[in-house]
Amino acid sequence: MKELHSGIVVRSGGASYIVEDEEGRTIRCRTLPGTVSDNEGASLVAVGDRVTFRAKASGTDRLEGVITHVERRNSALVRRRDIRRNRSKETSQVIAANIDQLVLVTSFSDPPLNRRLIDRYVVFAESEHLPLLIVVNKIDLDRQGVLETELETYRKLGCRICLVSASRRTGLEELRELLVGRLSAFSGHSGVGKSTLINRLLGRQELKTARTSYKTGKGVHTTSSATMIRLPDGGYVIDTPGIREFNLSDITKENLRFYFTEFLQYMPECGFSSCSHTVEPGCAVLKAVESGLIDIERYESYLALLDSLEHES
Ligand SMILES: Nc1nc2c(ncn2[C@@H]2O[C@H](COP(=O)(O)OP(=O)(O)O)[C@@H](O)[C@H]2O)c(=O)[nH]1
Ligand SMILES: [Mg+2]
Ligand SMILES: [Zn+2]
């Protein structure tokens, strides 16, 4: 048997890939020199890629395949490069291809809701034209009922927010519906309950969960390479390494201000057309922050992001 099939790459490990065909079977595939890809300048094959492969039965009756063609990606999460070294000719490394939405998993508490991180994702998702879904886990810990106040700003911005408790199984149905038929990249700091949540969605212990050391900074990495997990109702989830690893090169000091959409209505009133909204006299954005019309925490995120971009260029 030697015929052409199409499938989706669900795991990438060194020189070989696991491809899931249309019947849901998984086939180990390789590439050969001369594999055709429609994605110039980026990884030849990545998790999430739709590929054509030629399969043959191996000795043990298991199918093995050779990838012959990689389809053009609709989207790609690209790994950041070390910008201090000049590697402009290097191909960019794709963490995940054909993502339909970015899912930022946060927790109400333990670790506390990280608004700086949410703001980073809002900007990043916008710059990548990826729909963002903010999942707030551990809502069982909100005993005082203060979560909605904390989220008010994001509700006003029109963010999609899903409130869940993985341990109490609250909100999982709503989340499932938002994931059906889509390829979702899950991201978020360790300790927020990503693995617990994915296991709940699957109804089995697929991912290891850990008592993480977020308090000491780094957390424990229980997921090594990006793996795509098929959801029972259709759709896939990819557990990604997180925004520190993403390439943010479309965001610059000059265009950052446009990603803070609540600034836009005040910007025409600024004294300078190129106002950075930091120190300029007559800045209407600063005035709106001072009078409480713009959430000061959002403005502080803007300054923090501006500062990190400063250090990168
Ligand atoms: N209170 C509470 N704890 C949770 C919830 N979901 C996960 N946890 C706990 O949070 C810790 C980290 O979970 P884990 O899934 O390993 O987090 P990950 O690092 O994001 O994958 C574990 O001790 C979980 O039991 C939840 O909804 N409520
Ligand atoms: Mg985990
Ligand atoms: Zn201004």
mmCIF file of C-alpha atoms and ligand atoms in Angstrom:
data_model
loop_
_atom_site.group_PDB
_atom_site.id
_atom_site.type_symbol
_atom_site.label_atom_id
_atom_site.label_comp_id
_atom_site.label_asym_id
_atom_site.label_seq_id
_atom_site.Cartn_x
_atom_site.Cartn_y
_atom_site.Cartn_z
ATOM 1 C CA MET A 1 0.000 0.000 0.000
ATOM 2 C CA LYS A 2 1.455 3.321 -1.003
ATOM 3 C CA GLU A 3 -0.916 6.210 -1.443
ATOM 4 C CA LEU A 4 -1.348 9.891 -0.725
ATOM 5 C CA HIS A 5 -3.207 10.989 2.401
ATOM 6 C CA SER A 6 -3.854 14.294 4.059
ATOM 7 C CA GLY A 7 -3.565 14.951 7.738
ATOM 8 C CA ILE A 8 -2.565 17.335 10.471
ATOM 9 C CA VAL A 9 0.710 17.309 12.391
ATOM 10 C CA VAL A 10 -0.071 16.686 16.047
ATOM 11 C CA ARG A 11 3.428 16.245 17.409
ATOM 12 C CA SER A 12 6.892 17.180 16.323
ATOM 13 C CA GLY A 13 9.950 15.528 17.783
ATOM 14 C CA GLY A 14 13.291 16.063 16.137
ATOM 15 C CA ALA A 15 13.372 14.451 12.724
ATOM 16 C CA SER A 16 9.973 12.789 12.780
ATOM 17 C CA TYR A 17 6.396 13.913 13.160
ATOM 18 C CA ILE A 18 3.150 12.356 14.251
ATOM 19 C CA VAL A 19 0.418 13.052 11.727
ATOM 20 C CA GLU A 20 -3.259 12.393 12.335
ATOM 21 C CA ASP A 21 -5.137 11.390 9.196
ATOM 22 C CA GLU A 22 -8.762 12.102 8.392
ATOM 23 C CA GLU A 23 -9.912 8.930 10.126
ATOM 24 C CA GLY A 24 -8.134 9.924 13.321
ATOM 25 C CA ARG A 25 -5.293 7.401 12.944
ATOM 26 C CA THR A 26 -1.815 8.561 13.897
ATOM 27 C CA ILE A 27 1.094 7.872 11.570
ATOM 28 C CA ARG A 28 4.773 8.536 12.193
ATOM 29 C CA CYS A 29 6.103 10.554 9.264
ATOM 30 C CA ARG A 30 9.447 11.832 8.069
ATOM 31 C CA THR A 31 10.382 14.468 5.571
ATOM 32 C CA LEU A 32 12.823 13.956 2.729
ATOM 33 C CA PRO A 33 14.956 16.523 0.920
ATOM 34 C CA GLY A 34 12.694 18.133 -1.635
ATOM 35 C CA THR A 35 9.570 18.238 0.527
ATOM 36 C CA VAL A 36 7.418 21.038 -0.867
ATOM 37 C CA SER A 37 6.244 23.727 1.545
ATOM 38 C CA ASP A 38 4.117 26.804 0.878
ATOM 39 C CA ASN A 39 5.678 28.566 3.886
ATOM 40 C CA GLU A 40 8.861 30.304 2.867
ATOM 41 C CA GLY A 41 11.362 31.323 5.499
ATOM 42 C CA ALA A 42 9.728 29.361 8.319
ATOM 43 C CA SER A 43 10.031 25.870 9.772
ATOM 44 C CA LEU A 44 9.384 23.204 7.156
ATOM 45 C CA VAL A 45 6.886 21.341 9.343
ATOM 46 C CA ALA A 46 5.273 22.416 12.624
ATOM 47 C CA VAL A 47 2.533 21.188 14.925
ATOM 48 C CA GLY A 48 -0.792 22.250 13.416
ATOM 49 C CA ASP A 49 0.403 22.012 9.824
ATOM 50 C CA ARG A 50 -1.853 20.420 7.263
ATOM 51 C CA VAL A 51 0.217 18.060 5.186
ATOM 52 C CA THR A 52 0.047 15.524 2.414
ATOM 53 C CA PHE A 53 1.921 12.318 3.058
ATOM 54 C CA ARG A 54 2.660 9.044 1.347
ATOM 55 C CA ALA A 55 2.071 6.064 3.614
ATOM 56 C CA LYS A 56 3.264 2.517 3.527
ATOM 57 C CA ALA A 57 2.863 -0.350 5.962
ATOM 58 C CA SER A 58 6.056 -1.026 7.832
ATOM 59 C CA GLY A 59 7.276 -4.476 8.951
ATOM 60 C CA THR A 60 5.056 -4.575 12.008
ATOM 61 C CA ASP A 61 1.985 -3.590 9.974
ATOM 62 C CA ARG A 62 2.102 -0.083 11.394
ATOM 63 C CA LEU A 63 1.746 2.693 8.858
ATOM 64 C CA GLU A 64 4.739 4.916 8.276
ATOM 65 C CA GLY A 65 4.788 7.956 6.081
ATOM 66 C CA VAL A 66 6.768 10.516 4.187
ATOM 67 C CA ILE A 67 5.505 14.093 4.095
ATOM 68 C CA THR A 68 5.473 15.398 0.531
ATOM 69 C CA HIS A 69 3.682 18.725 0.867
ATOM 70 C CA VAL A 70 3.005 21.296 3.610
ATOM 71 C CA GLU A 71 0.045 23.628 3.057
ATOM 72 C CA ARG A 72 0.223 27.370 3.500
ATOM 73 C CA ARG A 73 -0.408 28.380 7.116
ATOM 74 C CA ASN A 74 -3.272 30.705 8.052
ATOM 75 C CA SER A 75 -1.403 31.741 11.162
ATOM 76 C CA ALA A 76 1.709 30.804 13.058
ATOM 77 C CA LEU A 77 3.064 31.298 16.538
ATOM 78 C CA VAL A 78 6.745 31.920 15.972
ATOM 79 C CA ARG A 79 9.485 31.416 18.518
ATOM 80 C CA ARG A 80 11.388 34.553 19.386
ATOM 81 C CA ARG A 81 14.952 34.826 18.222
ATOM 82 C CA ASP A 82 17.833 36.222 20.110
ATOM 83 C CA ILE A 83 17.796 39.670 18.557
ATOM 84 C CA ARG A 84 21.271 40.561 19.735
ATOM 85 C CA ARG A 85 22.726 38.160 17.216
ATOM 86 C CA ASN A 86 22.184 38.845 13.578
ATOM 87 C CA ARG A 87 20.318 35.839 12.342
ATOM 88 C CA SER A 88 18.110 37.521 9.809
ATOM 89 C CA LYS A 89 18.635 34.748 7.266
ATOM 90 C CA GLU A 90 17.701 32.021 9.697
ATOM 91 C CA THR A 91 14.287 30.464 9.159
ATOM 92 C CA SER A 92 11.816 31.339 11.881
ATOM 93 C CA GLN A 93 10.876 28.494 14.158
ATOM 94 C CA VAL A 94 7.157 27.852 14.302
ATOM 95 C CA ILE A 95 5.757 26.715 17.658
ATOM 96 C CA ALA A 96 2.280 26.080 16.271
ATOM 97 C CA ALA A 97 0.607 26.601 12.904
ATOM 98 C CA ASN A 98 -2.989 27.337 11.873
ATOM 99 C CA ILE A 99 -4.076 28.536 15.291
ATOM 100 C CA ASP A 100 -7.694 29.765 15.357
ATOM 101 C CA GLN A 101 -7.526 31.402 18.759
ATOM 102 C CA LEU A 102 -5.178 32.155 21.590
ATOM 103 C CA VAL A 103 -6.423 31.068 24.994
ATOM 104 C CA LEU A 104 -4.772 32.800 27.914
ATOM 105 C CA VAL A 105 -5.324 30.835 31.087
ATOM 106 C CA THR A 106 -5.052 32.902 34.256
ATOM 107 C CA SER A 107 -6.217 32.273 37.788
ATOM 108 C CA PHE A 108 -8.228 34.435 40.139
ATOM 109 C CA SER A 109 -5.743 33.689 42.887
ATOM 110 C CA ASP A 110 -2.840 31.359 43.742
ATOM 111 C CA PRO A 111 -1.113 32.815 41.687
ATOM 112 C CA PRO A 112 -3.019 36.135 41.686
ATOM 113 C CA LEU A 113 -4.618 37.521 38.545
ATOM 114 C CA ASN A 114 -1.775 39.045 36.558
ATOM 115 C CA ARG A 115 -3.085 42.098 34.765
ATOM 116 C CA ARG A 116 0.256 42.983 33.179
ATOM 117 C CA LEU A 117 0.249 39.580 31.543
ATOM 118 C CA ILE A 118 -3.347 39.927 30.353
ATOM 119 C CA ASP A 119 -2.482 43.281 28.777
ATOM 120 C CA ARG A 120 0.518 41.743 27.016
ATOM 121 C CA TYR A 121 -1.707 39.068 25.528
ATOM 122 C CA VAL A 122 -4.352 41.579 24.468
ATOM 123 C CA VAL A 123 -1.676 43.483 22.538
ATOM 124 C CA PHE A 124 -0.018 40.382 21.139
ATOM 125 C CA ALA A 125 -3.273 38.743 19.988
ATOM 126 C CA GLU A 126 -4.318 41.977 18.284
ATOM 127 C CA SER A 127 -0.965 42.306 16.516
ATOM 128 C CA GLU A 128 -1.236 38.710 15.279
ATOM 129 C CA HIS A 129 -4.907 39.092 14.315
ATOM 130 C CA LEU A 130 -5.686 36.140 16.570
ATOM 131 C CA PRO A 131 -8.920 36.104 18.560
ATOM 132 C CA LEU A 132 -8.100 36.026 22.267
ATOM 133 C CA LEU A 133 -10.027 34.154 24.916
ATOM 134 C CA ILE A 134 -9.194 34.975 28.524
ATOM 135 C CA VAL A 135 -9.921 32.067 30.827
ATOM 136 C CA VAL A 136 -9.949 32.860 34.523
ATOM 137 C CA ASN A 137 -9.536 29.647 36.514
ATOM 138 C CA LYS A 138 -9.848 28.993 40.270
ATOM 139 C CA ILE A 139 -12.953 31.145 40.650
ATOM 140 C CA ASP A 140 -13.794 28.888 43.606
ATOM 141 C CA LEU A 141 -11.200 30.963 45.500
ATOM 142 C CA ASP A 142 -13.195 34.188 44.980
ATOM 143 C CA ARG A 143 -15.002 33.947 48.302
ATOM 144 C CA GLN A 144 -15.505 37.708 48.604
ATOM 145 C CA GLY A 145 -16.962 38.007 45.114
ATOM 146 C CA VAL A 146 -14.506 40.650 43.904
ATOM 147 C CA LEU A 147 -13.575 39.083 40.554
ATOM 148 C CA GLU A 148 -16.105 40.981 38.439
ATOM 149 C CA THR A 149 -14.742 44.314 39.677
ATOM 150 C CA GLU A 150 -11.255 43.229 38.645
ATOM 151 C CA LEU A 151 -12.507 42.262 35.215
ATOM 152 C CA GLU A 152 -14.600 45.362 34.577
ATOM 153 C CA THR A 153 -11.954 47.002 32.393
ATOM 154 C CA TYR A 154 -11.690 43.921 30.180
ATOM 155 C CA ARG A 155 -15.449 43.591 29.863
ATOM 156 C CA LYS A 156 -15.528 47.229 28.680
ATOM 157 C CA LEU A 157 -12.755 46.512 26.171
ATOM 158 C CA GLY A 158 -14.940 43.762 24.751
ATOM 159 C CA CYS A 159 -12.608 40.897 25.643
ATOM 160 C CA ARG A 160 -14.011 37.382 25.567
ATOM 161 C CA ILE A 161 -13.772 36.048 29.104
ATOM 162 C CA CYS A 162 -14.610 32.600 30.421
ATOM 163 C CA LEU A 163 -14.783 31.978 34.170
ATOM 164 C CA VAL A 164 -14.012 28.460 35.334
ATOM 165 C CA SER A 165 -12.972 26.338 38.220
ATOM 166 C CA ALA A 166 -11.191 23.233 37.025
ATOM 167 C CA SER A 167 -11.303 21.618 40.435
ATOM 168 C CA ARG A 168 -15.022 22.308 40.990
ATOM 169 C CA ARG A 169 -15.824 21.730 37.297
ATOM 170 C CA THR A 170 -17.570 25.096 37.027
ATOM 171 C CA GLY A 171 -17.888 26.794 33.638
ATOM 172 C CA LEU A 172 -16.450 23.874 31.705
ATOM 173 C CA GLU A 173 -19.458 23.534 29.392
ATOM 174 C CA GLU A 174 -19.172 27.137 28.254
ATOM 175 C CA LEU A 175 -15.442 26.687 27.694
ATOM 176 C CA ARG A 176 -16.000 23.470 25.731
ATOM 177 C CA GLU A 177 -18.350 25.302 23.403
ATOM 178 C CA LEU A 178 -15.742 27.979 22.753
ATOM 179 C CA LEU A 179 -13.201 25.316 21.816
ATOM 180 C CA VAL A 180 -15.301 23.065 19.561
ATOM 181 C CA GLY A 181 -14.057 22.804 15.988
ATOM 182 C CA ARG A 182 -11.153 25.162 16.586
ATOM 183 C CA LEU A 183 -7.428 24.872 17.067
ATOM 184 C CA SER A 184 -6.688 26.707 20.300
ATOM 185 C CA ALA A 185 -3.247 27.585 21.626
ATOM 186 C CA PHE A 186 -3.306 27.487 25.429
ATOM 187 C CA SER A 187 -0.889 29.702 27.198
ATOM 188 C CA GLY A 188 -0.343 31.128 30.650
ATOM 189 C CA HIS A 189 1.932 31.089 33.653
ATOM 190 C CA SER A 190 2.555 27.830 35.409
ATOM 191 C CA GLY A 191 0.445 27.168 38.445
ATOM 192 C CA VAL A 192 -2.749 28.687 37.031
ATOM 193 C CA GLY A 193 -4.181 25.232 36.358
ATOM 194 C CA LYS A 194 -3.706 24.784 32.617
ATOM 195 C CA SER A 195 -2.941 21.081 32.844
ATOM 196 C CA THR A 196 -5.766 20.434 35.302
ATOM 197 C CA LEU A 197 -8.134 22.281 32.984
ATOM 198 C CA ILE A 198 -7.056 20.393 29.861
ATOM 199 C CA ASN A 199 -7.381 17.082 31.713
ATOM 200 C CA ARG A 200 -10.905 18.058 32.763
ATOM 201 C CA LEU A 201 -11.812 18.924 29.182
ATOM 202 C CA LEU A 202 -10.515 15.552 28.066
ATOM 203 C CA GLY A 203 -12.019 13.615 30.939
ATOM 204 C CA ARG A 204 -8.703 11.843 31.498
ATOM 205 C CA GLN A 205 -5.278 12.491 32.975
ATOM 206 C CA GLU A 206 -3.437 13.368 29.780
ATOM 207 C CA LEU A 207 -1.128 16.013 31.229
ATOM 208 C CA LYS A 208 0.860 15.915 34.396
ATOM 209 C CA THR A 209 -0.208 18.495 36.935
ATOM 210 C CA ALA A 210 2.259 19.870 39.392
ATOM 211 C CA ARG A 211 2.580 21.750 42.590
ATOM 212 C CA THR A 212 4.406 24.532 40.880
ATOM 213 C CA SER A 213 7.007 26.870 42.226
ATOM 214 C CA TYR A 214 5.622 30.078 40.741
ATOM 215 C CA LYS A 215 6.607 31.845 43.922
ATOM 216 C CA THR A 216 10.254 31.218 43.126
ATOM 217 C CA GLY A 217 9.781 32.488 39.593
ATOM 218 C CA LYS A 218 10.258 29.861 36.944
ATOM 219 C CA GLY A 219 7.716 27.166 37.701
ATOM 220 C CA VAL A 220 8.150 23.515 36.896
ATOM 221 C CA HIS A 221 7.955 22.576 33.251
ATOM 222 C CA THR A 222 5.944 19.455 32.885
ATOM 223 C CA THR A 223 5.328 19.995 29.171
ATOM 224 C CA SER A 224 8.410 19.746 26.968
ATOM 225 C CA SER A 225 7.437 20.120 23.298
ATOM 226 C CA ALA A 226 4.211 21.495 21.866
ATOM 227 C CA THR A 227 1.702 18.683 21.484
ATOM 228 C CA MET A 228 -1.711 18.913 19.957
ATOM 229 C CA ILE A 229 -4.482 17.240 21.897
ATOM 230 C CA ARG A 230 -7.752 16.305 20.250
ATOM 231 C CA LEU A 231 -10.834 17.265 22.239
ATOM 232 C CA PRO A 232 -13.674 14.749 22.579
ATOM 233 C CA ASP A 233 -16.197 17.080 20.869
ATOM 234 C CA GLY A 234 -13.822 18.027 18.035
ATOM 235 C CA GLY A 235 -11.188 20.706 17.959
ATOM 236 C CA TYR A 236 -7.647 20.702 19.237
ATOM 237 C CA VAL A 237 -5.715 22.261 22.049
ATOM 238 C CA ILE A 238 -2.009 23.024 21.966
ATOM 239 C CA ASP A 239 -0.215 23.663 25.236
ATOM 240 C CA THR A 240 2.337 26.354 24.311
ATOM 241 C CA PRO A 241 5.411 27.532 26.190
ATOM 242 C CA GLY A 242 3.988 31.039 26.650
ATOM 243 C CA ILE A 243 4.489 34.628 25.593
ATOM 244 C CA ARG A 244 8.104 34.884 26.753
ATOM 245 C CA GLU A 245 8.901 32.531 23.890
ATOM 246 C CA PHE A 246 6.733 34.229 21.271
ATOM 247 C CA ASN A 247 8.124 36.521 18.644
ATOM 248 C CA LEU A 248 6.600 39.972 19.241
ATOM 249 C CA SER A 249 8.388 41.741 16.429
ATOM 250 C CA ASP A 250 5.233 43.351 14.986
ATOM 251 C CA ILE A 251 4.897 45.435 18.138
ATOM 252 C CA THR A 252 7.071 48.542 18.249
ATOM 253 C CA LYS A 253 7.492 51.526 20.542
ATOM 254 C CA GLU A 254 5.758 53.594 17.879
ATOM 255 C CA ASN A 255 2.707 51.410 17.231
ATOM 256 C CA LEU A 256 2.119 50.105 20.784
ATOM 257 C CA ARG A 257 -0.204 53.003 21.621
ATOM 258 C CA PHE A 258 -2.678 51.917 18.931
ATOM 259 C CA TYR A 259 -3.142 48.523 20.609
ATOM 260 C CA PHE A 260 -4.524 50.245 23.713
ATOM 261 C CA THR A 261 -7.829 50.922 22.043
ATOM 262 C CA GLU A 262 -9.296 52.961 24.903
ATOM 263 C CA PHE A 263 -6.558 55.575 24.254
ATOM 264 C CA LEU A 264 -7.727 56.153 20.704
ATOM 265 C CA GLN A 265 -10.628 58.492 21.438
ATOM 266 C CA TYR A 266 -8.319 60.851 23.396
ATOM 267 C CA MET A 267 -5.330 60.805 21.069
ATOM 268 C CA PRO A 268 -6.604 63.431 18.595
ATOM 269 C CA GLU A 269 -6.620 65.946 21.471
ATOM 270 C CA CYS A 270 -2.934 65.440 22.301
ATOM 271 C CA GLY A 271 -0.710 68.471 21.689
ATOM 272 C CA PHE A 272 1.680 66.503 19.490
ATOM 273 C CA SER A 273 0.569 64.195 16.715
ATOM 274 C CA SER A 274 3.354 61.740 17.561
ATOM 275 C CA CYS A 275 2.595 61.926 21.306
ATOM 276 C CA SER A 276 3.923 58.904 23.192
ATOM 277 C CA HIS A 277 1.584 59.712 26.114
ATOM 278 C CA THR A 278 4.403 59.651 28.615
ATOM 279 C CA VAL A 279 5.828 63.125 29.330
ATOM 280 C CA GLU A 280 4.379 65.420 26.668
ATOM 281 C CA PRO A 281 2.651 68.598 27.853
ATOM 282 C CA GLY A 282 -1.000 68.758 26.845
ATOM 283 C CA CYS A 283 -1.286 64.979 26.515
ATOM 284 C CA ALA A 284 -4.974 64.067 26.480
ATOM 285 C CA VAL A 285 -4.310 60.429 27.343
ATOM 286 C CA LEU A 286 -2.445 61.409 30.516
ATOM 287 C CA LYS A 287 -5.292 63.756 31.389
ATOM 288 C CA ALA A 288 -7.817 60.927 30.923
ATOM 289 C CA VAL A 289 -5.721 58.698 33.194
ATOM 290 C CA GLU A 290 -5.579 61.421 35.850
ATOM 291 C CA SER A 291 -9.324 61.941 35.774
ATOM 292 C CA GLY A 292 -10.001 58.199 35.946
ATOM 293 C CA LEU A 293 -11.452 57.854 32.447
ATOM 294 C CA ILE A 294 -8.651 55.450 31.523
ATOM 295 C CA ASP A 295 -7.901 52.626 33.971
ATOM 296 C CA ILE A 296 -4.552 53.511 35.531
ATOM 297 C CA GLU A 297 -3.490 49.870 35.592
ATOM 298 C CA ARG A 298 -3.900 49.673 31.826
ATOM 299 C CA TYR A 299 -1.838 52.821 31.488
ATOM 300 C CA GLU A 300 0.843 51.295 33.722
ATOM 301 C CA SER A 301 0.865 48.212 31.510
ATOM 302 C CA TYR A 302 1.382 50.502 28.546
ATOM 303 C CA LEU A 303 4.387 52.099 30.263
ATOM 304 C CA ALA A 304 5.803 48.700 31.267
ATOM 305 C CA LEU A 305 5.464 47.382 27.717
ATOM 306 C CA LEU A 306 6.976 50.540 26.291
ATOM 307 C CA ASP A 307 9.888 50.104 28.653
ATOM 308 C CA SER A 308 10.459 46.476 27.663
ATOM 309 C CA LEU A 309 10.407 47.450 23.973
ATOM 310 C CA GLU A 310 12.939 50.166 24.788
ATOM 311 C CA HIS A 311 15.361 47.550 26.048
ATOM 312 C CA GLU A 312 14.911 45.309 23.059
ATOM 313 C CA SER A 313 15.725 47.747 20.292
HETATM 314 N N1 LIG B 1 -8.463 26.111 44.008
HETATM 315 C C1 LIG B 1 -8.236 25.649 42.782
HETATM 316 N N2 LIG B 1 -7.053 25.064 42.504
HETATM 317 C C2 LIG B 1 -6.845 24.611 41.244
HETATM 318 C C3 LIG B 1 -7.820 24.738 40.224
HETATM 319 N N3 LIG B 1 -7.329 24.222 39.087
HETATM 320 C C4 LIG B 1 -6.078 23.790 39.374
HETATM 321 N N4 LIG B 1 -5.779 24.009 40.660
HETATM 322 C C5 LIG B 1 -4.507 23.667 41.372
HETATM 323 O O1 LIG B 1 -3.459 24.504 40.884
HETATM 324 C C6 LIG B 1 -2.209 23.816 40.907
HETATM 325 C C7 LIG B 1 -1.506 23.921 39.558
HETATM 326 O O2 LIG B 1 -2.245 23.195 38.587
HETATM 327 P P1 LIG B 1 -1.620 22.737 37.177
HETATM 328 O O3 LIG B 1 -2.741 22.186 36.361
HETATM 329 O O4 LIG B 1 -0.428 21.862 37.370
HETATM 330 O O5 LIG B 1 -1.153 24.148 36.620
HETATM 331 P P2 LIG B 1 -0.330 24.503 35.269
HETATM 332 O O6 LIG B 1 1.079 24.757 35.719
HETATM 333 O O7 LIG B 1 -0.954 25.759 34.767
HETATM 334 O O8 LIG B 1 -0.444 23.368 34.315
HETATM 335 C C8 LIG B 1 -2.533 22.376 41.310
HETATM 336 O O9 LIG B 1 -2.233 22.232 42.675
HETATM 337 C C9 LIG B 1 -4.026 22.275 41.050
HETATM 338 O O10 LIG B 1 -4.653 21.327 41.885
HETATM 339 C C10 LIG B 1 -9.084 25.362 40.574
HETATM 340 O O11 LIG B 1 -10.008 25.516 39.762
HETATM 341 N N5 LIG B 1 -9.213 25.801 41.851
HETATM 342 MG MG MG B 2 1.092 22.320 33.277
HETATM 343 ZN ZN ZN B 3 -0.678 61.969 24.399
#
